[in-house]
PDB file of C-alpha atoms in Angstrom:
ATOM      1  CA  MET A 265     -52.247  49.376 -19.086  1.00  0.00           C
ATOM      2  CA  GLU A 266     -51.079  46.611 -21.342  1.00  0.00           C
ATOM      3  CA  TYR A 267     -50.434  43.031 -20.419  1.00  0.00           C
ATOM      4  CA  SER A 268     -48.108  40.512 -21.984  1.00  0.00           C
ATOM      5  CA  VAL A 269     -49.297  36.855 -22.253  1.00  0.00           C
ATOM      6  CA  GLN A 270     -47.381  36.015 -19.084  1.00  0.00           C
ATOM      7  CA  LYS A 271     -48.746  38.938 -17.121  1.00  0.00           C
ATOM      8  CA  LEU A 272     -52.325  38.352 -18.272  1.00  0.00           C
ATOM      9  CA  SER A 273     -52.100  34.648 -17.471  1.00  0.00           C
ATOM     10  CA  ARG A 274     -50.946  35.465 -13.910  1.00  0.00           C
ATOM     11  CA  LEU A 275     -53.563  38.081 -13.557  1.00  0.00           C
ATOM     12  CA  ALA A 276     -56.423  35.680 -14.662  1.00  0.00           C
ATOM     13  CA  GLY A 277     -55.003  32.586 -12.925  1.00  0.00           C
ATOM     14  CA  ILE A 278     -54.718  30.558 -16.132  1.00  0.00           C
ATOM     15  CA  SER A 279     -51.787  29.217 -18.178  1.00  0.00           C
ATOM     16  CA  PRO A 280     -50.080  31.157 -20.935  1.00  0.00           C
ATOM     17  CA  ARG A 281     -50.849  28.236 -23.228  1.00  0.00           C
ATOM     18  CA  THR A 282     -54.638  28.813 -22.556  1.00  0.00           C
ATOM     19  CA  ILE A 283     -54.297  32.554 -23.601  1.00  0.00           C
ATOM     20  CA  ARG A 284     -52.463  31.468 -26.785  1.00  0.00           C
ATOM     21  CA  TYR A 285     -55.117  28.898 -27.489  1.00  0.00           C
ATOM     22  CA  TYR A 286     -57.867  31.466 -27.089  1.00  0.00           C
ATOM     23  CA  ASP A 287     -56.015  33.634 -29.650  1.00  0.00           C
ATOM     24  CA  GLN A 288     -55.573  30.722 -32.029  1.00  0.00           C
ATOM     25  CA  MET A 289     -59.316  29.935 -32.047  1.00  0.00           C
ATOM     26  CA  GLY A 290     -60.279  33.592 -32.542  1.00  0.00           C
ATOM     27  CA  LEU A 291     -61.767  33.930 -29.042  1.00  0.00           C
ATOM     28  CA  LEU A 292     -59.336  36.392 -27.527  1.00  0.00           C
ATOM     29  CA  LYS A 293     -57.113  38.279 -29.882  1.00  0.00           C
ATOM     30  CA  PRO A 294     -54.426  40.664 -28.614  1.00  0.00           C
ATOM     31  CA  ALA A 295     -54.851  44.445 -28.903  1.00  0.00           C
ATOM     32  CA  ARG A 296     -51.644  44.485 -30.833  1.00  0.00           C
ATOM     33  CA  ILE A 297     -48.394  42.762 -31.519  1.00  0.00           C
ATOM     34  CA  ASN A 298     -45.200  44.796 -30.746  1.00  0.00           C
ATOM     35  CA  SER A 299     -42.079  45.040 -32.804  1.00  0.00           C
ATOM     36  CA  SER A 300     -40.562  42.024 -30.980  1.00  0.00           C
ATOM     37  CA  GLY A 301     -43.571  39.890 -31.920  1.00  0.00           C
ATOM     38  CA  TYR A 302     -45.089  39.797 -28.379  1.00  0.00           C
ATOM     39  CA  ARG A 303     -48.797  39.821 -27.890  1.00  0.00           C
ATOM     40  CA  LEU A 304     -50.074  42.686 -25.853  1.00  0.00           C
ATOM     41  CA  TYR A 305     -53.531  42.903 -24.281  1.00  0.00           C
ATOM     42  CA  GLY A 306     -55.437  46.048 -23.127  1.00  0.00           C
ATOM     43  CA  GLN A 307     -58.480  46.763 -20.963  1.00  0.00           C
ATOM     44  CA  ALA A 308     -60.948  45.597 -23.585  1.00  0.00           C
ATOM     45  CA  GLU A 309     -59.196  42.187 -23.831  1.00  0.00           C
ATOM     46  CA  VAL A 310     -59.007  41.973 -19.991  1.00  0.00           C
ATOM     47  CA  ASN A 311     -62.840  42.449 -19.898  1.00  0.00           C
ATOM     48  CA  ARG A 312     -63.314  39.919 -22.657  1.00  0.00           C
ATOM     49  CA  LEU A 313     -61.230  37.353 -20.898  1.00  0.00           C
ATOM     50  CA  GLN A 314     -63.247  37.842 -17.727  1.00  0.00           C
ATOM     51  CA  GLN A 315     -66.358  37.182 -19.673  1.00  0.00           C
ATOM     52  CA  ILE A 316     -64.862  33.986 -21.172  1.00  0.00           C
ATOM     53  CA  LEU A 317     -63.867  32.649 -17.824  1.00  0.00           C
ATOM     54  CA  LEU A 318     -67.209  33.417 -16.294  1.00  0.00           C
ATOM     55  CA  TYR A 319     -68.898  31.561 -19.026  1.00  0.00           C
ATOM     56  CA  ARG A 320     -66.599  28.694 -18.608  1.00  0.00           C
ATOM     57  CA  GLU A 321     -67.379  28.601 -14.878  1.00  0.00           C
ATOM     58  CA  LEU A 322     -70.999  28.419 -15.766  1.00  0.00           C
ATOM     59  CA  GLY A 323     -70.288  25.316 -17.948  1.00  0.00           C
ATOM     60  CA  MET A 324     -70.446  26.845 -21.403  1.00  0.00           C
ATOM     61  CA  GLY A 325     -68.307  25.316 -24.189  1.00  0.00           C
ATOM     62  CA  LEU A 326     -65.653  27.449 -25.899  1.00  0.00           C
ATOM     63  CA  GLU A 327     -67.300  27.325 -29.352  1.00  0.00           C
ATOM     64  CA  THR A 328     -70.596  28.525 -27.859  1.00  0.00           C
ATOM     65  CA  ILE A 329     -68.796  31.252 -25.932  1.00  0.00           C
ATOM     66  CA  LYS A 330     -67.251  32.355 -29.118  1.00  0.00           C
ATOM     67  CA  GLU A 331     -70.566  32.493 -30.856  1.00  0.00           C
ATOM     68  CA  VAL A 332     -72.076  34.475 -28.008  1.00  0.00           C
ATOM     69  CA  ILE A 333     -69.444  37.168 -27.440  1.00  0.00           C
ATOM     70  CA  ASN A 334     -68.787  37.632 -31.156  1.00  0.00           C
ATOM     71  CA  SER A 335     -72.447  38.292 -31.833  1.00  0.00           C
ATOM     72  CA  PRO A 336     -73.199  41.886 -32.911  1.00  0.00           C
ATOM     73  CA  SER A 337     -75.994  42.020 -30.238  1.00  0.00           C
ATOM     74  CA  PHE A 338     -73.578  41.096 -27.414  1.00  0.00           C
ATOM     75  CA  ASN A 339     -73.790  43.498 -24.497  1.00  0.00           C
ATOM     76  CA  GLU A 340     -71.251  43.267 -21.696  1.00  0.00           C
ATOM     77  CA  LEU A 341     -73.372  44.873 -18.975  1.00  0.00           C
ATOM     78  CA  LYS A 342     -76.361  42.701 -19.827  1.00  0.00           C
ATOM     79  CA  ALA A 343     -74.001  39.615 -19.825  1.00  0.00           C
ATOM     80  CA  PHE A 344     -72.694  40.486 -16.360  1.00  0.00           C
ATOM     81  CA  ARG A 345     -76.225  40.799 -15.019  1.00  0.00           C
ATOM     82  CA  GLU A 346     -77.009  37.406 -16.522  1.00  0.00           C
ATOM     83  CA  HIS A 347     -73.854  35.989 -14.886  1.00  0.00           C
ATOM     84  CA  LEU A 348     -74.970  37.403 -11.494  1.00  0.00           C
ATOM     85  CA  SER A 349     -78.428  35.911 -11.960  1.00  0.00           C
ATOM     86  CA  GLN A 350     -77.114  32.515 -12.835  1.00  0.00           C
ATOM     87  CA  LEU A 351     -74.523  32.557  -9.951  1.00  0.00           C
ATOM     88  CA  LEU A 352     -77.252  33.492  -7.536  1.00  0.00           C
ATOM     89  CA  GLU A 353     -79.260  30.532  -8.721  1.00  0.00           C
ATOM     90  CA  LYS A 354     -76.253  28.328  -8.278  1.00  0.00           C
ATOM     91  CA  LYS A 355     -75.928  29.752  -4.749  1.00  0.00           C
ATOM     92  CA  ALA A 356     -79.520  28.816  -4.049  1.00  0.00           C
ATOM     93  CA  GLN A 357     -78.887  25.237  -5.449  1.00  0.00           C
ATOM     94  CA  LEU A 358     -75.915  24.801  -3.125  1.00  0.00           C
ATOM     95  CA  GLU A 359     -77.836  26.157  -0.201  1.00  0.00           C
ATOM     96  CA  SER A 360     -80.604  23.602  -0.890  1.00  0.00           C
ATOM     97  CA  LEU A 361     -78.059  20.784  -1.137  1.00  0.00           C
ATOM     98  CA  ILE A 362     -76.411  21.874   2.112  1.00  0.00           C
ATOM     99  CA  VAL A 363     -79.720  21.815   3.937  1.00  0.00           C
ATOM    100  CA  ASN A 364     -80.380  18.401   2.466  1.00  0.00           C
ATOM    101  CA  ILE A 365     -77.009  16.971   3.574  1.00  0.00           C
ATOM    102  CA  GLU A 366     -77.383  18.505   7.050  1.00  0.00           C
ATOM    103  CA  LYS A 367     -80.731  16.775   7.395  1.00  0.00           C
ATOM    104  CA  THR A 368     -79.248  13.552   6.203  1.00  0.00           C
ATOM    105  CA  ILE A 369     -76.483  13.820   8.818  1.00  0.00           C
ATOM    106  CA  ALA A 370     -79.002  14.648  11.565  1.00  0.00           C
ATOM    107  CA  SER A 371     -80.992  11.559  10.333  1.00  0.00           C
ATOM    108  CA  TYR A 372     -77.985   9.216  10.570  1.00  0.00           C
ATOM    109  CA  GLU A 373     -77.148  10.584  14.054  1.00  0.00           C
ATOM    110  CA  GLY A 374     -80.764  10.010  15.182  1.00  0.00           C
ATOM    111  CA  ARG A 375     -81.462  13.586  15.831  1.00  0.00           C
ATOM    112  CA  MET A 376     -84.411  13.675  13.350  1.00  0.00           C
ATOM    113  CA  THR A 377     -86.312  11.425  10.817  1.00  0.00           C
ATOM    114  CA  MET A 378     -85.926  12.056   7.186  1.00  0.00           C
ATOM    115  CA  SER A 379     -88.425  10.684   4.671  1.00  0.00           C
ATOM    116  CA  ASP A 380     -87.277   9.039   1.400  1.00  0.00           C
ATOM    117  CA  GLN A 381     -88.941  11.961  -0.441  1.00  0.00           C
ATOM    118  CA  GLU A 382     -86.806  14.435   1.443  1.00  0.00           C
ATOM    119  CA  LYS A 383     -83.606  12.593   0.616  1.00  0.00           C
ATOM    120  CA  PHE A 384     -84.002  13.466  -3.125  1.00  0.00           C
ATOM    121  CA  GLU A 385     -85.670  16.841  -2.711  1.00  0.00           C
ATOM    122  CA  GLY A 386     -82.398  18.918  -2.941  1.00  0.00           C
ATOM    123  CA  LEU A 387     -81.092  16.983  -5.889  1.00  0.00           C
ATOM    124  CA  LYS A 388     -84.323  17.419  -7.829  1.00  0.00           C
ATOM    125  CA  LYS A 389     -84.451  21.116  -7.105  1.00  0.00           C
ATOM    126  CA  LYS A 390     -80.825  21.467  -8.355  1.00  0.00           C
ATOM    127  CA  MET A 391     -81.656  19.650 -11.589  1.00  0.00           C
ATOM    128  CA  ILE A 392     -84.779  21.867 -12.205  1.00  0.00           C
ATOM    129  CA  GLN A 393     -82.809  25.029 -11.525  1.00  0.00           C
ATOM    130  CA  GLU A 394     -79.989  24.037 -13.703  1.00  0.00           C
ATOM    131  CA  ASN A 395     -82.270  23.184 -16.513  1.00  0.00           C
ATOM    132  CA  GLU A 396     -84.166  26.540 -16.098  1.00  0.00           C
ATOM    133  CA  THR A 397     -80.785  28.354 -16.169  1.00  0.00           C
ATOM    134  CA  THR A 398     -79.420  26.662 -19.206  1.00  0.00           C
ATOM    135  CA  TYR A 399     -82.455  25.993 -21.410  1.00  0.00           C
ATOM    136  CA  GLY A 400     -85.497  27.688 -19.662  1.00  0.00           C
ATOM    137  CA  GLU A 401     -85.912  30.560 -22.003  1.00  0.00           C
ATOM    138  CA  GLU A 402     -85.933  28.475 -25.209  1.00  0.00           C
ATOM    139  CA  ILE A 403     -88.058  25.652 -23.734  1.00  0.00           C
ATOM    140  CA  ARG A 404     -90.641  28.122 -22.449  1.00  0.00           C
ATOM    141  CA  GLN A 405     -90.829  29.908 -25.819  1.00  0.00           C
ATOM    142  CA  LYS A 406     -91.296  26.552 -27.626  1.00  0.00           C
ATOM    143  CA  TYR A 407     -93.705  24.855 -25.247  1.00  0.00           C
ATOM    144  CA  GLY A 408     -95.187  27.590 -23.149  1.00  0.00           C
ATOM    145  CA  ASP A 409     -94.927  28.403 -19.378  1.00  0.00           C
ATOM    146  CA  ASP A 410     -97.802  26.030 -18.370  1.00  0.00           C
ATOM    147  CA  VAL A 411     -96.214  22.961 -20.017  1.00  0.00           C
ATOM    148  CA  VAL A 412     -92.750  23.720 -18.454  1.00  0.00           C
ATOM    149  CA  ASP A 413     -94.255  24.437 -14.972  1.00  0.00           C
ATOM    150  CA  GLN A 414     -96.284  21.284 -15.136  1.00  0.00           C
ATOM    151  CA  SER A 415     -93.094  19.385 -16.125  1.00  0.00           C
ATOM    152  CA  ASN A 416     -91.120  20.826 -13.202  1.00  0.00           C
ATOM    153  CA  GLN A 417     -93.991  20.046 -10.682  1.00  0.00           C
ATOM    154  CA  LYS A 418     -94.199  16.401 -11.955  1.00  0.00           C
ATOM    155  CA  PHE A 419     -90.400  16.025 -11.604  1.00  0.00           C
ATOM    156  CA  GLN A 420     -90.367  17.610  -8.136  1.00  0.00           C
ATOM    157  CA  GLY A 421     -93.124  15.233  -6.953  1.00  0.00           C
ATOM    158  CA  MET A 422     -91.352  12.140  -8.281  1.00  0.00           C
ATOM    159  CA  LYS A 423     -91.112   9.193  -5.833  1.00  0.00           C
ATOM    160  CA  PRO A 424     -87.600   7.858  -4.959  1.00  0.00           C
ATOM    161  CA  GLU A 425     -88.078   4.696  -6.986  1.00  0.00           C
ATOM    162  CA  GLU A 426     -89.207   6.800  -9.940  1.00  0.00           C
ATOM    163  CA  TYR A 427     -86.198   9.000  -9.651  1.00  0.00           C
ATOM    164  CA  GLU A 428     -83.894   5.966  -9.516  1.00  0.00           C
ATOM    165  CA  GLU A 429     -85.576   4.579 -12.668  1.00  0.00           C
ATOM    166  CA  MET A 430     -85.284   7.958 -14.447  1.00  0.00           C
ATOM    167  CA  THR A 431     -81.611   8.138 -13.616  1.00  0.00           C
ATOM    168  CA  ARG A 432     -81.093   4.530 -14.858  1.00  0.00           C
ATOM    169  CA  LEU A 433     -82.960   5.381 -18.131  1.00  0.00           C
ATOM    170  CA  SER A 434     -80.716   8.376 -18.650  1.00  0.00           C
ATOM    171  CA  ALA A 435     -77.610   6.347 -18.341  1.00  0.00           C
ATOM    172  CA  MET A 436     -79.058   3.725 -20.687  1.00  0.00           C
ATOM    173  CA  ILE A 437     -79.832   6.374 -23.349  1.00  0.00           C
ATOM    174  CA  THR A 438     -76.212   7.642 -23.216  1.00  0.00           C
ATOM    175  CA  GLU A 439     -74.851   4.146 -23.623  1.00  0.00           C
ATOM    176  CA  LYS A 440     -77.262   3.075 -26.395  1.00  0.00           C
ATOM    177  CA  LEU A 441     -76.804   6.371 -28.264  1.00  0.00           C
ATOM    178  CA  GLU A 442     -73.080   5.993 -28.335  1.00  0.00           C
ATOM    179  CA  ALA A 443     -73.339   2.460 -29.624  1.00  0.00           C
ATOM    180  CA  ALA A 444     -76.061   3.422 -32.192  1.00  0.00           C
ATOM    181  CA  PHE A 445     -73.968   6.413 -33.415  1.00  0.00           C
ATOM    182  CA  GLN A 446     -71.220   3.973 -34.329  1.00  0.00           C
ATOM    183  CA  THR A 447     -73.623   2.260 -36.828  1.00  0.00           C
ATOM    184  CA  GLY A 448     -74.121   5.500 -38.672  1.00  0.00           C
ATOM    185  CA  ASP A 449     -77.733   4.542 -39.317  1.00  0.00           C
ATOM    186  CA  PRO A 450     -80.506   6.386 -37.386  1.00  0.00           C
ATOM    187  CA  ALA A 451     -82.967   3.794 -38.622  1.00  0.00           C
ATOM    188  CA  SER A 452     -80.982   0.841 -37.148  1.00  0.00           C
ATOM    189  CA  GLY A 453     -82.399  -1.286 -34.347  1.00  0.00           C
ATOM    190  CA  LEU A 454     -80.068   0.304 -31.815  1.00  0.00           C
ATOM    191  CA  ALA A 455     -80.947   3.896 -32.861  1.00  0.00           C
ATOM    192  CA  GLN A 456     -84.710   3.070 -32.651  1.00  0.00           C
ATOM    193  CA  GLU A 457     -84.227   1.471 -29.228  1.00  0.00           C
ATOM    194  CA  THR A 458     -82.518   4.669 -28.155  1.00  0.00           C
ATOM    195  CA  ALA A 459     -85.535   6.715 -29.345  1.00  0.00           C
ATOM    196  CA  GLU A 460     -87.884   4.472 -27.475  1.00  0.00           C
ATOM    197  CA  LEU A 461     -85.793   4.841 -24.318  1.00  0.00           C
ATOM    198  CA  HIS A 462     -85.838   8.612 -24.891  1.00  0.00           C
ATOM    199  CA  ARG A 463     -89.667   8.524 -25.033  1.00  0.00           C
ATOM    200  CA  ASN A 464     -89.885   6.506 -21.840  1.00  0.00           C
ATOM    201  CA  TRP A 465     -87.445   9.026 -20.186  1.00  0.00           C
ATOM    202  CA  LEU A 466     -89.696  11.979 -21.273  1.00  0.00           C
ATOM    203  CA  SER A 467     -92.662  10.369 -19.429  1.00  0.00           C
ATOM    204  CA  TYR A 468     -91.002  11.347 -16.196  1.00  0.00           C
ATOM    205  CA  PHE A 469     -91.240  14.933 -17.141  1.00  0.00           C
ATOM    206  CA  TRP A 470     -94.145  15.366 -19.634  1.00  0.00           C
ATOM    207  CA  LYS A 471     -97.753  15.363 -18.553  1.00  0.00           C
ATOM    208  CA  GLU A 472     -98.631  13.622 -21.836  1.00  0.00           C
ATOM    209  CA  TYR A 473     -96.632  12.489 -24.835  1.00  0.00           C
ATOM    210  CA  SER A 474     -96.955  13.553 -28.366  1.00  0.00           C
ATOM    211  CA  LYS A 475     -95.030  12.589 -31.516  1.00  0.00           C
ATOM    212  CA  GLU A 476     -94.968  16.249 -32.625  1.00  0.00           C
ATOM    213  CA  ALA A 477     -93.391  17.498 -29.348  1.00  0.00           C
ATOM    214  CA  HIS A 478     -90.984  14.559 -29.265  1.00  0.00           C
ATOM    215  CA  ALA A 479     -89.822  15.401 -32.826  1.00  0.00           C
ATOM    216  CA  GLY A 480     -89.572  19.193 -31.998  1.00  0.00           C
ATOM    217  CA  LEU A 481     -87.372  18.349 -29.034  1.00  0.00           C
ATOM    218  CA  GLY A 482     -85.050  16.232 -31.234  1.00  0.00           C
ATOM    219  CA  GLN A 483     -84.808  19.091 -33.680  1.00  0.00           C
ATOM    220  CA  MET A 484     -83.929  21.458 -30.805  1.00  0.00           C
ATOM    221  CA  TYR A 485     -81.091  19.144 -29.846  1.00  0.00           C
ATOM    222  CA  ALA A 486     -79.580  19.680 -33.303  1.00  0.00           C
ATOM    223  CA  ASP A 487     -80.423  23.321 -33.604  1.00  0.00           C
ATOM    224  CA  ASP A 488     -79.497  24.784 -30.237  1.00  0.00           C
ATOM    225  CA  PRO A 489     -75.706  24.984 -29.742  1.00  0.00           C
ATOM    226  CA  ARG A 490     -75.972  24.222 -26.047  1.00  0.00           C
ATOM    227  CA  PHE A 491     -77.901  21.042 -26.527  1.00  0.00           C
ATOM    228  CA  THR A 492     -75.523  20.155 -29.450  1.00  0.00           C
ATOM    229  CA  ALA A 493     -72.414  20.794 -27.283  1.00  0.00           C
ATOM    230  CA  TYR A 494     -73.828  18.324 -24.640  1.00  0.00           C
ATOM    231  CA  TYR A 495     -74.583  15.485 -26.988  1.00  0.00           C
ATOM    232  CA  ASP A 496     -71.560  16.082 -29.264  1.00  0.00           C
ATOM    233  CA  LYS A 497     -68.980  16.372 -26.460  1.00  0.00           C
ATOM    234  CA  LYS A 498     -67.601  12.815 -27.295  1.00  0.00           C
ATOM    235  CA  HIS A 499     -68.557  12.379 -30.873  1.00  0.00           C
ATOM    236  CA  PRO A 500     -69.467  15.365 -33.100  1.00  0.00           C
ATOM    237  CA  GLY A 501     -72.641  14.732 -34.988  1.00  0.00           C
ATOM    238  CA  THR A 502     -74.382  12.747 -32.093  1.00  0.00           C
ATOM    239  CA  ALA A 503     -77.100  15.470 -31.600  1.00  0.00           C
ATOM    240  CA  ALA A 504     -78.049  15.412 -35.303  1.00  0.00           C
ATOM    241  CA  PHE A 505     -78.004  11.551 -35.183  1.00  0.00           C
ATOM    242  CA  LEU A 506     -80.352  11.480 -32.171  1.00  0.00           C
ATOM    243  CA  ARG A 507     -82.727  13.986 -33.954  1.00  0.00           C
ATOM    244  CA  ASP A 508     -82.774  11.769 -37.074  1.00  0.00           C
ATOM    245  CA  ALA A 509     -83.495   8.727 -34.927  1.00  0.00           C
ATOM    246  CA  ILE A 510     -86.335  10.508 -33.112  1.00  0.00           C
ATOM    247  CA  LEU A 511     -87.789  11.789 -36.395  1.00  0.00           C
ATOM    248  CA  ILE A 512     -87.779   8.258 -37.800  1.00  0.00           C
ATOM    249  CA  TYR A 513     -89.292   6.934 -34.560  1.00  0.00           C
ATOM    250  CA  THR A 514     -92.057   9.473 -34.550  1.00  0.00           C
ATOM    251  CA  GLY A 515     -92.640   9.183 -38.299  1.00  0.00           C
ATOM    252  CA  MET A 516     -91.810  12.837 -38.789  1.00  0.00           C
ATOM    253  CA  ASN A 517     -88.951  12.263 -41.057  1.00  0.00           C
ATOM    254  CA  GLU A 518     -90.847  12.800 -44.300  1.00  0.00           C
TER     255      GLU A 518
END
């Protein structure tokens, strides 16, 4: 069966404009164009669109999706199994948050007592699981299972005031990095303040700090398209700028 742009958009629940945009960026080409100039999509394109929308649902950027599904090593069945695994993890995250909220409601209603530690438990588990899903394989390959497991344990055991300070630091890094990027100079005072804040933020996750590991993480931000997409979402080039600032801060820029 073949689908026109209109029929495919209704089938997938997205706009015809989105289908055309996917074609324009080389993400979803039609199977053929008929004599009247209409795009027509077959089963292979339907399957590809399903993959695209699943990756979007999991938070992946379009350029990253394009890189993944255009790779010669891309395997549809393997990808669907990965989708299932990630969605099951999301389900576990939601269930953990639901339990946390139910406890909070019971606490407000006087039916139980909830410790400050418990109030943040679900949120911390969600952050750990999301990080594992998105970056776990690469981080474990780079730093080893022991280091990553220790980091997760340290984060999970974080006190409420530590969690609040970590969250505040994260917001400060985002704000400072944006201002520093505007200077165009990774050696500027603002850029080096950002690198210092980043080091302080890492102390909430790492058992011990090392300049080499810090520099390696900065390099990963610029090399891995998922990290790059996160930092470059507002200003392209931000990930590379942060890497350069960290390399200068750690003295690893030579």
